Each structure stands twice: as C-alpha cells, then as structure tokens.
Amino acid sequence: MRRYVVCVQTIPTARHTRVTDPTRAFVTDLNPQAKQMADESMVRNLSAQAQAIWPQEVPLLRRYALPSEARILDAGCGTGEASSRLAELFPRASVLGIDIVDSHLELARTRFAELAPRLSFEHRSVFELQAADRSFDLAVCRHVIHSIPYPDRVMAELARVTRRGGYLHVIAEDYGMLHFSRGAPDPRDFWHEAPASFGTATGTDLFVGRHIFGILANLGMEDIAIDYIVVDTIRVPRPTFAAIIEAWRDGYAEAIGEFTRITRESATAYFDQMIATIRDPRRYAVWMVPVASARVP
Ligand SMILES: C[S@@+](CC[C@H](N)C(=O)[O-])C[C@H]1O[C@@H](n2cnc3c(N)ncnc32)[C@H](O)[C@@H]1O
C-alpha cells in the first residue's frame, strides 16, 4: 500500500498540482485525491450531487444577509455546479470559482458562458487564494475539505478573504453519516472500514463533518451553525442518489483497493449493493451531509 507522508510543518503555499491530464495527475501531500478529482466520474458525481443537494441548500444560503451586489467565492468549485447556481440565486452578485483542475475550469467556463463576466473561473488553490483580505461577502467551499489535508488552514484562508460580518458556507462531508438497509455484502462493514483507512493513508479527515464546528470555533468564528442536508431515498429521486454512488464506485474502487484492506473487487461489490438498495423501492438509504456556516468577526 502506498502511503502519503503528511508533514504538519509544511506551510502549504504553491505545492498543489496543476491537473491538466487526469491520467497523469500527480499526487502531492496537499492533493492526495488529484486523480479521482480529475476523473470523468467526478464530473458525473458533481452533477448528481448538485441535483440531490442544491434544493435543500437554497434555504440555507438565503439566510445570509448579503448585499445585492455580493462578492461570492466558490473555493474548490469543480465543474461550476454550485458557482453557476449561486450566480443564478443571487442575480446581481459576482461569483468567482477557483479550482486546480484545469479541465473542470474549462468545462465550467464553457457550460456557463452566458453568466460571464459576472461568473468567472480561475486556477487558484484554496491554500493560497491570491485575494486581498476581506474581499468577499460570502465564501463557499463544498465537498472539498474531506479530500485534502489541513482543513483548518483552508478555513483560515477563507476567513482571511471574507469581510467582517461576511459568511463562510462549508459542506464538510462525513463518511460516518451514510446508512443503508442491511444487505450482503453489508454496506455498514464498508463504511466502518474504508473511510478510516483511506483517510489514514492519504492524510485526510473523512469525518471532517463532525470536526468542522471545532475548526471554526478555534478560528474565532461567530454564529456557527451546523445544518444537515438529507440525501435519502425519500427526499431525492432514487436515480439521482444512485448516480452519486455509481460515480464513487467508478472513481474510487481502485484507490480503495490500494489504500484499505478492502480489495477493488470487494469495493465494487459493496458499491453495487448500495446502488441496488437505493434502486429498490422497498429499501432505504440515507447520506446526511453536514453544512457548516459561520460569520467572520
Ligand atoms: C468533490 S469536488 C467539489 C466541487 C464543487 N465544490 C462542487 O460542490 O460541485 C472537490 C474539488 O476540490 C478541488 N480541489 C482540491 N484541492 C484543491 C486546492 N488545493 N485548491 C483548489 N481546489 C482544490 C478539486 O479539484 C475538486 O474539483
């Protein structure tokens, strides 16, 4: 098993990866999931996740007292699923999406060209945003900090670029918050083993959803709230929920085989079992997705 050495002394400056070709994605301690993030399956995943999550996320976003011409940052924007929805939700806002996967940025620019220049995309790292202090009213970071080390440094960087009284809005995944009807193989065994081992091997916290409150509190953030978006077989169309798990299977089974005691074949079988559960109208599955929000003092 390959292990990544995470050096806590390292100051994360520009040591991230410019990913232009997913097959040649170069993994660093700051970007352990570079290959999976740039894979075709991730494009499908982000689309399905946005379809599943956005309807429940809108009321959470509407809580923020934003100026009409709000400046919004979408940090780790991927293919622009949320950046574009933010630009539509706040029709006079300017939205900047940043990411380190050039193919995602290109796709986002092409897909959402009609929203330019109010919506723009740039190659920047969440560790070093290359933005002035307090230059945004709202900093959004969705589905990112579980996949990279130093989530605390990313939150500090987001807080730095957000104005006093502005907001952080963070989807912090937690892989202890997925539950499926019992099956054979039983998904419970998979979720008990895979995220912990994968996180240890990659220097990431796949349970950061339960730690984000403490990270924000340690940074002195105010009005911290943790809400939950419930992606389950009642609230979300089953094909949409299934598409998320299919994309995870296609993008991650190989790495799970490499980083955990679960083989690639076994990981695929577990994912197939989860997909069958979701597709079966008599069975139930749920993914609880923590959404953290906070005000910058
Ligand atoms: C799971 S995707 C989420 C994309 C988007 N936020 C969404 O909700 O659809 C995670 C994204 O974080 C990006 N990412 C990872 N490390 C990054 C870094 N250091 N700086 C900027 N983006 C990063 C990946 O390239 C990927 O596009």
Short mmCIF file of C-alpha atoms in Angstrom, two decimals, residues 56-179:
data_model
loop_
_atom_site.label_atom_id
_atom_site.label_comp_id
_atom_site.label_asym_id
_atom_site.label_seq_id
_atom_site.Cartn_x
_atom_site.Cartn_y
_atom_site.Cartn_z
CA GLN A 56 -32.19 21.75 0.29
CA GLU A 57 -29.19 24.10 0.28
CA VAL A 58 -31.01 27.12 -1.16
CA PRO A 59 -32.86 27.99 2.08
CA LEU A 60 -29.57 27.77 3.98
CA LEU A 61 -27.92 30.19 1.55
CA ARG A 62 -30.85 32.59 1.67
CA ARG A 63 -30.29 33.06 5.43
CA TYR A 64 -27.20 35.15 4.85
CA ALA A 65 -27.65 38.91 4.89
CA LEU A 66 -25.79 39.68 1.68
CA PRO A 67 -25.60 42.95 -0.21
CA SER A 68 -27.41 42.79 -3.55
CA GLU A 69 -24.12 43.02 -5.42
CA ALA A 70 -22.48 40.44 -3.22
CA ARG A 71 -18.99 39.18 -3.96
CA ILE A 72 -19.04 35.40 -3.65
CA LEU A 73 -16.15 32.97 -3.72
CA ASP A 74 -16.66 29.29 -4.56
CA ALA A 75 -13.45 27.66 -3.35
CA GLY A 76 -12.76 24.31 -5.00
CA CYS A 77 -15.55 24.92 -7.49
CA GLY A 78 -15.00 21.81 -9.63
CA THR A 79 -17.14 21.98 -12.76
CA GLY A 80 -19.02 25.06 -11.54
CA GLU A 81 -22.22 23.28 -10.49
CA ALA A 82 -22.63 25.43 -7.39
CA SER A 83 -20.90 28.56 -8.74
CA SER A 84 -23.45 28.79 -11.54
CA ARG A 85 -26.36 28.09 -9.21
CA LEU A 86 -25.07 30.79 -6.84
CA ALA A 87 -24.89 33.26 -9.72
CA GLU A 88 -28.50 32.44 -10.60
CA LEU A 89 -29.71 32.54 -6.99
CA PHE A 90 -28.11 35.95 -6.41
CA PRO A 91 -28.69 37.61 -9.80
CA ARG A 92 -26.61 40.74 -9.14
CA ALA A 93 -23.76 39.02 -7.34
CA SER A 94 -20.34 38.41 -8.82
CA VAL A 95 -19.14 34.86 -8.32
CA LEU A 96 -15.56 33.67 -8.60
CA GLY A 97 -14.99 29.92 -8.80
CA ILE A 98 -11.46 28.69 -8.20
CA ASP A 99 -10.01 25.20 -8.56
CA ILE A 100 -6.74 23.46 -9.51
CA VAL A 101 -8.15 21.07 -12.11
CA ASP A 102 -7.92 22.91 -15.42
CA SER A 103 -10.29 20.55 -17.24
CA HIS A 104 -13.01 21.29 -14.66
CA LEU A 105 -12.40 25.03 -15.02
CA GLU A 106 -12.58 24.82 -18.81
CA LEU A 107 -15.81 22.84 -18.65
CA ALA A 108 -17.28 25.36 -16.21
CA ARG A 109 -16.33 28.33 -18.42
CA THR A 110 -17.89 26.66 -21.45
CA ARG A 111 -21.07 25.46 -19.77
CA PHE A 112 -21.85 28.70 -18.01
CA ALA A 113 -20.52 31.20 -20.54
CA GLU A 114 -23.83 33.06 -20.59
CA LEU A 115 -23.26 34.07 -16.95
CA ALA A 116 -19.86 35.66 -17.67
CA PRO A 117 -18.37 38.06 -16.71
CA ARG A 118 -20.48 38.07 -13.53
CA LEU A 119 -19.41 34.46 -13.09
CA SER A 120 -15.73 33.68 -13.65
CA PHE A 121 -13.37 30.80 -13.04
CA GLU A 122 -9.69 30.90 -12.21
CA HIS A 123 -6.90 28.47 -11.43
CA ARG A 124 -6.04 29.07 -7.78
CA SER A 125 -5.52 26.94 -4.71
CA VAL A 126 -7.71 27.00 -1.63
CA PHE A 127 -4.49 27.08 0.38
CA GLU A 128 -3.41 30.35 -1.20
CA LEU A 129 -6.34 32.25 -2.66
CA GLN A 130 -4.37 35.15 -4.11
CA ALA A 131 -7.10 37.54 -3.00
CA ALA A 132 -6.96 40.60 -0.76
CA ASP A 133 -8.05 40.38 2.85
CA ARG A 134 -11.81 40.80 3.31
CA SER A 135 -12.60 40.91 -0.39
CA PHE A 136 -15.68 38.61 -0.37
CA ASP A 137 -19.08 38.76 1.35
CA LEU A 138 -19.57 35.00 1.23
CA ALA A 139 -17.02 32.21 0.87
CA VAL A 140 -18.46 28.86 -0.16
CA CYS A 141 -16.50 25.61 -0.01
CA ARG A 142 -18.43 22.49 -0.89
CA HIS A 143 -17.25 18.87 -0.82
CA VAL A 144 -13.56 19.84 -0.66
CA ILE A 145 -12.06 19.69 2.81
CA HIS A 146 -12.61 15.95 3.37
CA SER A 147 -10.32 15.27 0.40
CA ILE A 148 -7.30 17.38 1.35
CA PRO A 149 -5.17 17.76 4.47
CA TYR A 150 -5.11 20.86 6.68
CA PRO A 151 -8.82 21.77 6.58
CA ASP A 152 -8.07 24.26 9.36
CA ARG A 153 -5.68 26.17 7.11
CA VAL A 154 -8.22 26.25 4.32
CA MET A 155 -10.84 27.66 6.70
CA ALA A 156 -8.33 30.27 7.94
CA GLU A 157 -7.63 31.30 4.34
CA LEU A 158 -11.36 31.55 3.59
CA ALA A 159 -11.86 33.65 6.72
CA ARG A 160 -8.97 35.91 5.70
CA VAL A 161 -10.55 36.78 2.36
CA THR A 162 -14.07 37.25 3.79
CA ARG A 163 -15.08 40.65 5.13
CA ARG A 164 -16.03 41.23 8.75
CA GLY A 165 -19.67 40.19 9.11
CA GLY A 166 -19.42 38.07 5.97
CA TYR A 167 -20.10 34.36 5.94
CA LEU A 168 -18.44 31.02 5.42
CA HIS A 169 -20.62 28.24 3.99
CA VAL A 170 -18.97 24.85 4.03
CA ILE A 171 -20.17 21.40 3.06
CA ALA A 172 -17.93 19.18 5.15
CA GLU A 173 -18.51 15.56 4.26
CA ASP A 174 -18.52 12.86 6.91
CA TYR A 175 -18.37 9.24 5.83
CA GLY A 176 -19.73 8.04 9.13
CA MET A 177 -23.07 9.53 8.12
CA LEU A 178 -24.17 7.11 5.40
CA HIS A 179 -26.61 4.35 6.28
#
